[in-house]
Short mmCIF file of C-alpha atoms in Angstrom, two decimals:
data_model
loop_
_atom_site.label_atom_id
_atom_site.label_comp_id
_atom_site.label_asym_id
_atom_site.label_seq_id
_atom_site.Cartn_x
_atom_site.Cartn_y
_atom_site.Cartn_z
CA MET V 1456 54.50 166.98 118.80
CA GLU V 1457 51.71 167.67 116.38
CA LYS V 1458 48.70 168.86 118.77
CA PHE V 1459 45.29 167.22 118.48
CA PRO V 1460 42.03 168.52 119.71
CA THR V 1461 41.06 167.60 123.28
CA ARG V 1462 37.84 165.41 123.62
CA TYR V 1463 35.79 165.39 126.77
CA VAL V 1464 33.51 162.68 128.27
CA ASN V 1465 30.52 162.75 129.92
CA LEU V 1466 30.33 160.19 132.21
CA ARG V 1467 26.80 159.03 132.45
CA SER V 1468 27.18 158.71 128.68
CA PHE V 1469 29.95 156.69 129.17
CA MET V 1470 28.24 154.52 131.35
CA SER V 1471 25.68 153.85 129.05
CA VAL V 1472 28.03 152.73 126.24
CA LEU V 1473 29.76 150.44 128.74
CA ASN V 1474 26.13 149.18 130.12
CA LYS V 1475 25.34 147.82 126.51
CA GLU V 1476 28.24 145.58 126.60
CA ASN V 1477 28.86 145.79 122.95
CA GLN V 1478 32.33 145.14 122.52
CA GLU V 1479 32.79 146.73 119.20
CA LEU V 1480 30.80 149.67 120.35
CA ILE V 1481 32.79 150.19 123.42
CA GLU V 1482 36.21 149.86 121.35
CA CYS V 1483 34.75 152.51 118.83
CA TYR V 1484 34.12 154.67 121.63
CA ILE V 1485 37.20 154.60 123.76
CA ASN V 1486 39.10 155.06 120.32
CA SER V 1487 37.04 158.10 119.57
CA TYR V 1488 37.49 159.76 122.78
CA SER V 1489 41.07 158.49 123.63
CA ASN V 1490 43.42 161.34 123.90
CA SER V 1491 46.29 159.46 123.53
CA PHE V 1492 48.17 160.06 120.17
CA PRO V 1493 51.38 158.64 119.05
CA LYS V 1494 54.58 160.58 119.08
CA LYS V 1495 55.83 159.18 116.05
CA LYS V 1496 54.22 158.58 112.63
CA ASN V 1497 52.65 155.48 112.01
CA SER V 1498 52.92 154.36 115.52
CA LYS V 1499 49.95 152.74 117.35
CA ARG V 1500 48.09 154.39 119.76
CA ASN V 1501 47.86 153.72 123.36
CA ILE V 1502 44.62 152.34 123.98
CA MET V 1503 43.49 151.88 127.49
CA ASN V 1504 42.91 148.65 128.84
CA LEU V 1505 39.00 147.57 127.94
CA GLU V 1506 38.69 145.14 130.84
CA GLU V 1507 40.16 147.72 133.44
CA ILE V 1508 37.65 149.99 131.91
CA ARG V 1509 34.43 147.71 132.11
CA ASN V 1510 35.60 146.62 135.32
CA ALA V 1511 35.56 150.44 136.57
CA ASN V 1512 31.55 150.65 135.60
CA SER V 1513 30.84 149.99 139.15
CA LEU V 1514 32.86 153.07 140.28
CA PHE V 1515 31.26 155.34 137.69
CA GLU V 1516 27.79 154.16 138.70
CA GLU V 1517 28.40 154.74 142.47
CA MET V 1518 29.60 158.21 141.58
CA ALA V 1519 26.54 158.79 138.92
CA SER V 1520 24.19 157.49 142.11
CA ASN V 1521 25.62 159.75 144.86
CA GLN V 1522 23.42 162.28 146.32
CA LYS V 1523 26.12 165.09 146.06
CA ILE V 1524 26.61 164.36 142.07
CA THR V 1525 25.32 167.23 139.70
CA GLU V 1526 24.82 166.76 136.00
CA GLY V 1527 28.14 169.75 136.02
CA LYS V 1528 30.20 167.07 137.88
CA LEU V 1529 29.44 164.40 135.30
CA GLU V 1530 30.85 166.54 132.67
CA GLY V 1531 34.61 167.40 131.32
CA TYR V 1532 36.48 164.53 131.67
CA ILE V 1533 39.41 163.31 129.39
CA LEU V 1534 39.96 159.83 128.81
CA ASN V 1535 43.45 158.18 128.32
CA TYR V 1536 45.78 160.96 128.05
CA THR V 1537 49.45 160.45 127.12
CA PHE V 1538 51.80 163.59 128.15
CA TYR V 1539 54.94 163.61 126.10
CA SER V 1540 57.52 166.33 126.87
CA GLY V 1541 60.87 164.93 127.75
CA VAL V 1542 59.21 162.49 130.01
CA ARG V 1543 56.05 159.87 129.42
CA GLU V 1544 53.04 160.01 131.68
CA GLU V 1545 49.86 158.20 131.03
CA PHE V 1546 46.66 159.19 132.67
CA ASP V 1547 43.48 157.59 132.60
CA ILE V 1548 40.95 159.91 133.58
CA LEU V 1549 41.73 163.79 134.10
CA ARG V 1550 39.71 166.68 134.90
CA PHE V 1551 40.28 170.32 135.02
CA GLY V 1552 38.81 172.40 137.53
CA LYS V 1553 38.87 176.10 138.28
CA LYS V 1554 40.54 175.54 141.69
CA TYR V 1555 41.99 172.23 141.55
CA ASN V 1556 43.02 169.24 139.04
CA LEU V 1557 41.40 165.67 139.30
CA ASN V 1558 43.01 162.48 138.12
CA ILE V 1559 41.60 159.01 138.70
CA GLU V 1560 43.66 155.73 137.58
CA LEU V 1561 41.96 152.37 137.00
CA LYS V 1562 43.50 149.27 137.49
CA SER V 1563 42.24 145.60 137.80
CA SER V 1564 44.91 144.76 140.40
CA ILE V 1565 48.24 146.43 141.31
CA PRO V 1566 50.51 146.37 144.40
CA GLU V 1567 50.32 149.25 146.56
CA LYS V 1568 53.86 150.61 146.12
CA ASP V 1569 53.23 150.74 142.10
CA ILE V 1570 49.94 152.83 142.99
CA LYS V 1571 51.79 155.31 145.19
CA LYS V 1572 54.80 155.63 142.68
CA GLN V 1573 52.51 156.27 139.72
CA LEU V 1574 50.24 159.03 141.54
CA ILE V 1575 53.33 160.72 142.94
CA SER V 1576 54.82 161.23 139.45
CA HIS V 1577 51.41 162.37 138.20
CA LYS V 1578 51.22 164.79 141.08
CA ARG V 1579 54.62 166.35 140.59
CA LEU V 1580 53.37 167.01 137.04
CA LEU V 1581 49.98 168.40 137.80
CA GLU V 1582 51.29 170.60 140.57
CA MET V 1583 53.64 172.16 137.91
CA LEU V 1584 50.18 173.88 136.51
CA ASN V 1585 50.02 175.70 139.89
CA LYS V 1586 46.88 174.22 141.46
CA SER V 1587 46.31 171.54 143.94
CA ALA V 1588 45.55 168.01 142.55
CA TYR V 1589 43.66 165.42 144.15
CA LEU V 1590 44.84 161.84 142.57
CA PHE V 1591 42.66 158.43 143.36
CA THR V 1592 43.41 154.94 142.18
CA TYR V 1593 40.49 152.50 141.78
CA ILE V 1594 41.30 148.53 142.05
CA SER V 1595 38.36 146.85 140.32
CA SER V 1596 39.52 143.45 142.00
CA ASP V 1597 38.70 143.98 145.41
CA GLN V 1598 36.68 147.69 144.85
CA LYS V 1599 39.08 149.55 146.72
CA ILE V 1600 39.94 153.31 146.30
CA TYR V 1601 43.31 155.08 147.47
CA ARG V 1602 43.87 158.84 147.40
CA LEU V 1603 47.17 160.02 147.66
CA ASP V 1604 47.57 162.34 150.53
CA GLU V 1605 49.55 165.99 150.95
CA SER V 1606 52.39 163.70 152.53
CA ASN V 1607 52.49 161.19 149.59
CA GLN V 1608 50.95 158.37 151.56
CA LEU V 1609 48.26 156.05 150.29
CA VAL V 1610 44.78 156.38 152.30
CA SER V 1611 41.91 154.12 151.60
CA VAL V 1612 38.75 156.26 150.98
CA ASP V 1613 35.10 155.84 149.61
CA VAL V 1614 33.51 157.18 146.37
CA GLU V 1615 32.06 160.10 148.37
CA ASP V 1616 35.62 161.58 148.90
CA ILE V 1617 35.93 161.44 144.84
CA VAL V 1618 32.42 163.19 144.27
CA ASP V 1619 33.74 165.73 147.02
CA CYS V 1620 37.00 166.72 145.08
CA ILE V 1621 34.82 167.17 141.94
CA GLU V 1622 34.14 171.06 141.19
CA GLU V 1623 30.99 172.01 139.67
CA GLU V 1624 32.73 174.11 137.00
CA TRP V 1625 35.53 172.71 134.65
CA GLU V 1626 37.92 174.03 132.46
CA GLU V 1627 37.85 173.08 128.81
CA LYS V 1628 41.32 173.06 128.25
CA ASN V 1629 43.98 170.58 128.59
CA TYR V 1630 46.65 172.39 130.70
CA LEU V 1631 49.28 169.63 129.96
CA ASN V 1632 49.48 170.37 126.43
CA ASP V 1633 50.65 173.66 127.06
CA LEU V 1634 53.31 172.44 129.86
CA ASP V 1635 56.93 172.53 129.17
CA LEU V 1636 59.52 171.03 131.07
CA SER V 1637 62.48 172.61 129.37
CA ASP V 1638 63.01 175.03 132.25
CA ASN V 1639 62.71 172.29 134.58
CA ILE V 1640 65.78 170.11 133.11
CA ILE V 1641 68.60 172.01 133.80
CA SER V 1642 72.50 171.67 133.71
CA PRO V 1643 73.74 172.12 137.31
CA TYR V 1644 77.06 173.30 135.59
CA SER V 1645 75.23 176.28 133.83
CA ASP V 1646 72.59 176.51 136.36
CA PRO V 1647 73.93 176.10 139.94
CA GLU V 1648 71.15 178.25 141.75
CA LYS V 1649 68.42 176.77 139.94
CA PHE V 1650 69.85 173.19 141.04
CA ILE V 1651 70.35 174.39 144.76
CA ASN V 1652 66.87 175.70 144.66
CA HIS V 1653 65.54 172.70 143.41
CA GLU V 1654 64.18 174.04 140.38
CA TYR V 1655 64.10 170.98 138.20
CA TYR V 1656 62.37 167.58 137.65
CA LEU V 1657 63.73 164.15 137.93
CA THR V 1658 62.02 161.43 135.91
CA THR V 1659 60.49 158.17 137.64
CA GLU V 1660 63.43 156.40 135.97
CA GLN V 1661 66.17 159.15 137.30
CA MET V 1662 64.42 158.27 140.70
CA ASP V 1663 64.52 154.61 140.56
CA ILE V 1664 68.22 154.43 139.37
CA GLU V 1665 69.07 157.29 141.99
CA LYS V 1666 67.27 154.82 144.94
CA LYS V 1667 69.12 151.80 143.46
CA ILE V 1668 72.63 153.59 143.72
CA LEU V 1669 71.98 155.30 147.12
CA ASN V 1670 71.15 151.73 148.55
CA ILE V 1671 73.63 149.37 147.01
CA ASP V 1672 77.15 148.56 148.59
CA TYR V 1673 79.41 148.71 145.41
CA LYS V 1674 82.55 150.43 145.28
CA LEU V 1675 82.65 150.62 141.32
CA ILE V 1676 79.43 151.82 139.61
CA SER V 1677 79.02 152.95 135.89
CA LEU V 1678 75.91 155.23 135.06
CA VAL V 1679 75.42 155.74 131.17
CA GLY V 1680 72.82 157.28 129.21
CA GLY V 1681 72.86 159.32 125.71
CA PRO V 1682 72.69 163.17 125.46
CA GLY V 1683 69.64 164.51 127.05
CA SER V 1684 69.06 161.61 129.56
CA GLY V 1685 69.88 163.59 132.25
CA LYS V 1686 72.76 161.81 133.45
CA THR V 1687 74.60 165.04 134.77
CA LEU V 1688 71.50 166.17 136.50
CA LEU V 1689 70.81 162.73 138.41
CA LEU V 1690 74.43 162.77 139.42
CA PHE V 1691 74.23 165.95 140.99
CA ASP V 1692 71.11 165.20 143.04
CA MET V 1693 73.01 161.94 144.29
CA ALA V 1694 75.91 163.96 145.19
CA LYS V 1695 73.76 166.32 147.51
CA LYS V 1696 71.62 163.72 148.76
CA MET V 1697 75.12 161.77 149.87
CA THR V 1698 76.17 165.18 151.21
CA GLU V 1699 72.99 165.33 153.27
CA LYS V 1700 74.05 162.17 154.92
CA SER V 1701 77.36 163.44 156.08
CA LYS V 1702 79.61 161.72 153.17
CA LYS V 1703 82.44 163.49 152.08
CA VAL V 1704 81.71 164.06 148.19
CA LEU V 1705 83.91 164.77 145.38
CA VAL V 1706 82.61 165.18 141.65
CA VAL V 1707 85.29 165.39 138.81
CA LEU V 1708 84.46 166.89 135.53
CA GLY V 1709 86.22 165.15 132.60
CA ALA V 1710 86.24 168.12 130.64
CA GLN V 1711 87.39 171.89 130.67
CA MET V 1712 86.57 173.99 133.75
CA THR V 1713 88.10 177.07 134.96
CA GLU V 1714 89.15 177.70 138.73
CA ASP V 1715 86.36 180.40 139.19
CA GLU V 1716 83.78 177.80 138.02
CA SER V 1717 85.27 174.96 140.30
CA LYS V 1718 85.17 177.50 143.42
CA LYS V 1719 81.52 178.82 142.46
CA LEU V 1720 80.30 175.24 142.26
CA THR V 1721 82.02 173.96 145.35
CA GLU V 1722 80.72 176.89 147.42
CA ILE V 1723 77.16 176.69 146.17
CA MET V 1724 76.83 172.98 146.18
CA LYS V 1725 78.34 172.12 149.81
CA PHE V 1726 80.61 169.23 147.97
CA ASP V 1727 83.65 169.41 145.81
CA VAL V 1728 83.59 170.24 142.29
CA GLU V 1729 86.94 169.97 140.35
CA PRO V 1730 88.01 169.13 136.71
CA ILE V 1731 90.05 166.09 136.54
CA LYS V 1732 93.42 167.91 135.61
CA ASN V 1733 93.29 169.40 139.31
CA VAL V 1734 92.77 165.73 140.77
CA ALA V 1735 94.60 163.28 138.75
CA PHE V 1736 97.20 161.78 140.70
CA GLU V 1737 96.43 163.44 143.71
CA GLU V 1738 96.53 161.35 147.08
CA LYS V 1739 93.99 163.89 148.59
CA ILE V 1740 91.26 162.06 146.46
CA ASN V 1741 91.51 159.24 148.87
CA ASP V 1742 89.93 161.14 151.48
CA TYR V 1743 86.90 161.18 149.88
CA ASP V 1744 83.97 158.84 150.64
CA VAL V 1745 82.33 158.94 147.25
CA VAL V 1746 83.85 160.01 143.94
CA PHE V 1747 81.63 160.92 140.80
CA PHE V 1748 83.54 161.22 137.53
CA ASP V 1749 81.42 162.81 135.08
CA GLU V 1750 81.82 162.75 131.14
CA SER V 1751 84.09 159.82 132.23
CA GLN V 1752 84.51 158.58 128.41
CA ARG V 1753 87.14 161.31 128.21
CA ILE V 1754 89.20 160.05 131.03
CA TRP V 1755 93.07 159.20 129.94
CA LYS V 1756 94.24 155.80 130.06
CA GLU V 1757 97.17 156.66 132.71
CA GLN V 1758 94.22 158.47 134.61
CA PHE V 1759 91.74 155.85 134.64
CA GLU V 1760 94.25 153.28 136.00
CA TRP V 1761 95.13 155.40 138.70
CA ILE V 1762 91.49 156.11 139.60
CA ILE V 1763 90.80 152.30 139.50
CA SER V 1764 93.82 151.60 142.07
CA LEU V 1765 92.01 153.95 144.76
CA LYS V 1766 90.79 151.67 147.53
CA LYS V 1767 88.99 154.07 149.65
CA PRO V 1768 86.02 155.84 147.70
CA VAL V 1769 83.18 154.52 145.88
CA LYS V 1770 83.94 155.43 142.26
CA ILE V 1771 80.96 156.14 140.14
CA PHE V 1772 81.62 156.89 136.54
CA VAL V 1773 79.12 158.71 134.64
CA GLY V 1774 79.06 158.99 130.57
CA ASP V 1775 78.53 158.04 127.26
CA GLN V 1776 80.87 156.28 124.82
CA ARG V 1777 79.17 157.37 121.91
CA GLN V 1778 80.24 161.13 123.05
CA THR V 1779 83.95 161.03 122.28
CA PHE V 1780 85.62 163.44 120.21
CA HIS V 1781 89.28 161.64 119.70
CA GLN V 1782 90.11 158.49 118.22
CA ALA V 1783 92.11 157.83 121.44
CA GLU V 1784 89.14 158.02 123.47
CA LYS V 1785 87.17 155.55 121.22
CA ASN V 1786 89.90 152.94 121.39
CA GLU V 1787 89.98 153.25 125.25
CA ASN V 1788 86.47 152.74 125.71
CA ILE V 1789 86.05 153.44 129.31
CA GLN V 1790 82.57 152.15 129.72
CA LYS V 1791 83.63 148.55 128.24
CA LYS V 1792 86.60 148.33 130.68
CA LEU V 1793 84.30 149.21 133.76
CA VAL V 1794 81.85 146.26 132.46
CA LYS V 1795 85.19 143.97 132.48
CA LEU V 1796 86.12 145.00 135.96
CA GLY V 1797 82.76 143.92 137.11
CA ALA V 1798 81.22 147.47 137.81
CA LYS V 1799 77.65 147.53 138.49
CA GLU V 1800 76.02 149.22 135.30
CA PHE V 1801 72.76 151.54 135.35
CA LYS V 1802 71.61 152.90 132.15
CA LEU V 1803 69.36 155.89 131.31
CA SER V 1804 67.14 154.80 128.30
CA LEU V 1805 64.65 157.92 128.10
CA LYS V 1806 65.65 161.30 127.00
CA VAL V 1807 64.85 163.90 129.36
CA ARG V 1808 65.72 167.07 127.49
CA SER V 1809 63.84 165.83 124.50
CA ASN V 1810 62.68 167.98 121.76
CA PRO V 1811 60.93 165.93 118.99
CA GLU V 1812 60.93 168.76 116.50
CA MET V 1813 64.92 169.50 117.29
CA SER V 1814 65.57 165.65 117.53
CA SER V 1815 64.01 165.15 113.90
CA PHE V 1816 66.10 167.94 112.49
CA ILE V 1817 69.35 166.99 114.04
CA GLN V 1818 68.69 163.42 112.85
CA LYS V 1819 68.31 164.57 109.08
CA LEU V 1820 70.78 167.10 109.27
CA LEU V 1821 73.57 164.76 110.13
CA ASP V 1822 72.27 161.81 108.01
CA VAL V 1823 69.89 162.86 104.97
CA ARG V 1824 68.94 159.34 104.55
CA ALA V 1825 67.99 158.61 108.21
CA LYS V 1826 65.16 156.30 108.54
CA ASN V 1827 62.11 156.43 111.21
CA VAL V 1828 62.08 160.03 111.32
CA SER V 1829 58.97 162.18 111.13
CA PRO V 1830 59.05 165.68 109.46
CA PHE V 1831 58.24 168.88 111.29
CA ASN V 1832 57.62 172.32 110.41
CA TYR V 1833 61.00 173.27 112.45
CA GLU V 1834 59.51 176.63 113.63
CA ASN V 1835 62.33 176.72 116.19
CA VAL V 1836 65.49 176.25 113.74
CA ASP V 1837 66.69 178.86 111.08
CA ALA V 1838 69.52 178.69 108.41
CA VAL V 1839 70.99 181.68 106.94
CA PHE V 1840 73.66 181.85 104.44
CA PHE V 1841 76.44 184.33 103.75
CA ASP V 1842 79.28 184.29 100.97
CA ASN V 1843 81.73 185.58 103.22
CA VAL V 1844 83.11 185.77 107.01
CA LYS V 1845 82.65 189.05 107.56
CA ASP V 1846 78.85 189.29 106.81
CA ALA V 1847 78.48 186.02 109.08
CA GLN V 1848 80.57 187.75 112.01
CA ASP V 1849 78.46 190.84 111.90
CA PHE V 1850 75.25 188.61 111.82
CA SER V 1851 76.37 186.21 114.56
CA LEU V 1852 77.60 189.04 116.77
CA TYR V 1853 74.02 190.61 116.63
CA GLN V 1854 72.65 187.44 117.67
CA VAL V 1855 74.63 187.19 120.33
CA ARG V 1856 74.22 190.84 121.94
CA HIS V 1857 70.41 191.47 120.98
CA ASN V 1858 68.93 187.64 121.04
CA GLY V 1859 70.80 185.84 123.67
CA PHE V 1860 72.49 183.29 121.51
CA ARG V 1861 75.66 181.08 122.33
CA ILE V 1862 77.91 180.51 119.30
CA ILE V 1863 79.59 177.08 119.29
CA GLU V 1864 82.57 176.05 117.24
CA PRO V 1865 84.93 173.09 116.74
CA THR V 1866 87.73 173.45 119.41
CA GLU V 1867 91.04 174.91 118.05
CA TYR V 1868 94.15 172.56 118.62
CA ARG V 1869 97.42 173.64 118.30
CA THR V 1870 100.41 171.23 117.18
CA LYS V 1871 102.98 170.25 119.57
CA SER V 1872 105.94 170.27 117.10
CA THR V 1873 105.43 173.59 114.87
CA TYR V 1874 102.56 175.11 117.40
CA SER V 1875 100.60 175.74 114.43
CA LEU V 1876 97.00 176.75 115.05
CA LYS V 1877 94.36 174.16 113.47
CA ARG V 1878 90.70 174.81 112.91
CA LYS V 1879 90.65 178.25 113.72
CA LYS V 1880 87.82 179.90 115.25
CA LEU V 1881 85.85 182.26 112.73
CA PHE V 1882 84.22 184.04 115.95
CA SER V 1883 86.54 185.34 118.65
CA PHE V 1884 83.52 185.57 120.95
CA SER V 1885 82.32 181.67 120.77
CA LEU V 1886 82.55 178.69 122.67
CA ASP V 1887 84.55 175.65 121.69
CA VAL V 1888 82.79 172.18 121.99
CA HIS V 1889 85.20 171.30 124.68
CA LYS V 1890 83.62 174.11 127.11
CA THR V 1891 80.20 173.47 126.47
CA ILE V 1892 80.46 169.82 127.81
CA GLY V 1893 77.59 169.07 130.13
CA ARG V 1894 76.26 172.49 129.56
CA GLU V 1895 72.91 173.22 127.71
CA TYR V 1896 71.75 176.75 126.35
CA ASP V 1897 68.26 178.12 125.15
CA LYS V 1898 69.56 179.56 121.84
CA VAL V 1899 72.38 177.90 120.03
CA LEU V 1900 74.02 179.15 116.71
CA ILE V 1901 76.45 176.86 114.98
CA PRO V 1902 78.74 178.36 111.97
CA LEU V 1903 79.07 175.87 108.95
CA ASP V 1904 81.91 176.59 106.71
CA ASN V 1905 82.72 175.16 103.10
CA ASN V 1906 84.47 172.13 104.68
CA PHE V 1907 81.26 170.19 105.31
CA TYR V 1908 79.78 168.20 102.61
CA TYR V 1909 77.54 165.04 102.62
CA ASP V 1910 79.52 161.93 101.49
CA ASN V 1911 77.99 159.20 99.25
CA ASN V 1912 76.00 157.43 102.08
CA GLY V 1913 74.29 161.04 102.66
CA LYS V 1914 76.03 161.26 106.08
CA LEU V 1915 77.23 164.82 107.02
CA SER V 1916 81.19 164.92 106.76
CA SER V 1917 84.17 167.40 106.80
CA SER V 1918 86.90 167.68 104.22
CA TYR V 1919 89.06 169.58 106.29
CA SER V 1920 92.75 168.22 105.00
CA GLU V 1921 95.09 169.41 107.94
CA TYR V 1922 96.07 167.33 110.81
CA TYR V 1923 93.41 167.73 113.26
CA PRO V 1924 92.87 165.11 116.18
CA TYR V 1925 89.24 165.66 116.92
CA ILE V 1926 86.34 163.73 115.24
CA GLU V 1927 84.21 166.79 113.87
CA GLY V 1928 81.33 164.76 113.32
CA SER V 1929 81.08 164.03 117.06
CA LEU V 1930 82.05 167.54 117.65
CA LEU V 1931 79.08 168.81 115.49
CA PHE V 1932 76.64 166.26 117.27
CA GLU V 1933 77.95 167.63 120.86
CA SER V 1934 77.31 171.36 119.42
CA LEU V 1935 73.88 170.42 118.26
CA THR V 1936 72.69 168.60 121.36
CA ARG V 1937 73.59 171.56 123.69
CA VAL V 1938 70.22 173.35 122.04
CA LYS V 1939 67.38 173.40 124.23
CA LYS V 1940 64.98 175.77 122.37
CA GLU V 1941 66.09 177.78 119.41
CA LEU V 1942 68.93 176.67 117.09
CA THR V 1943 70.64 178.76 113.93
CA LEU V 1944 72.84 177.40 111.36
CA VAL V 1945 75.35 180.03 109.58
CA VAL V 1946 76.34 178.23 106.63
CA ILE V 1947 79.24 180.35 105.20
CA ASP V 1948 80.22 179.95 101.36
CA ASN V 1949 78.68 176.53 100.86
CA GLU V 1950 75.78 176.59 98.65
CA ARG V 1951 75.39 172.81 98.41
CA LEU V 1952 75.09 172.44 101.89
CA TYR V 1953 72.75 175.38 102.33
CA LYS V 1954 70.50 173.87 99.87
CA THR V 1955 70.29 170.60 101.60
CA ILE V 1956 69.09 172.27 104.69
CA LEU V 1957 66.58 174.38 103.16
CA GLU V 1958 65.15 170.83 101.58
CA ILE V 1959 65.17 169.52 105.00
CA LEU V 1960 63.47 172.72 106.73
CA SER V 1961 60.67 172.27 103.85
CA TRP V 1962 60.78 168.76 103.89
CA LYS V 1963 57.16 168.33 105.83
CA ILE V 1964 55.42 170.99 103.53
CA ASP V 1965 57.11 169.50 100.20
CA THR V 1966 55.52 166.00 101.58
CA LEU V 1967 52.19 167.33 102.32
CA VAL V 1968 51.97 168.93 98.78
CA LYS V 1969 53.52 165.72 97.16
CA ASN V 1970 50.58 163.66 98.98
CA ASP V 1971 47.97 166.08 97.70
CA GLU V 1972 48.85 165.81 93.92
#
């Protein structure tokens, strides 16, 4: 997202504007000093509720007249700030001090449970800045002030409590602009140690869904969400909480997992983690109280029917029907079957692992005619061209050894009749797509050979002519969505594709130049 300058408010000046009761002047002031900017081009700005601002003027007047207030304490307020970094949080008033940070929310009326929920969410973000945070909500309808205490309980306070939390010196910087949540958005499969040490972040949406699932009495549950929505992280967090309540829990991954990976995860997590091939049709599964099925869209028909027949365990299916690799998986449509069977369905609608720049590039790469996609500078995307495999291999090996990249290629397939190998890997040290399911990597390198082309509808397709049961577009999408920070595309002897990728990378610059002409 493009960075905008932060504008700071003097409370006494703000009060003078409000006291004029000039609607146009107030609107102009709020618009000018608002620090909320749209995430997408041509989107509307999120502007504060003007009625709540006018009603809060009495709070500002009390603060300004308090004997402990100083001119310094009236400076440095950030108005109407929206935080975007995988999650969205809206702050009415922020102030960054030398030792601690301040947040004041302005509401006309709101239930206490919603006040508490919002302030806790804000607190979690602000404390990532390694400073204490003081959080208040002012309710204008009954002129009450609530503070969130250290135990996350609401305490009724007065204006002087707010004034006591305002430092004389303040920081002329919005530190939330630099906060990157990507390190707190982890894959338990890739980072089990970080998970067990609780080095991760759950969004308000994730916590709401978790609370509902943990407190309902259903034997069949479906949790769905797209790539980056945090399904697996939420699954493991629920499994941990259920285990702490003495439930016997099993997590089944509907994808590849080695015996060593399974044993390591089970040992670290303190609940059992197994690939589906180890537990399908095994009666021992009936010994569990709760069984999670991760990547459930890839479960075979026979496996699904057998799982549904189990009587004892609560069955929680977690997946995304759009992330299927095989036509048989699409046809099976586990998600639709669960709905027909009366499963209680929960949907994660927000992307937690969301990088607007990367998302824009991926959408444009897969569909050059994609609509509602904004251009970026794509500073974290690179594309290199080689006219032969050997040079591409040498370059890629160097990136793996020296720069920490992980290479992802289409999964190899060996035919059952002739045992012929299809879609043979170009790199012996790469990961196939099926082994990356549920994982994320900081740096990803993806080779694109001369089978890739753009069809008449502008969609990236493959002309690979031999029998290959997997849907290559789905495999490529999965590969692209494994990246957290940096992406490198290695184009091999495919000039037309490389030219199009270069045009995407210079899309923003070309647009600016064109607009200036």
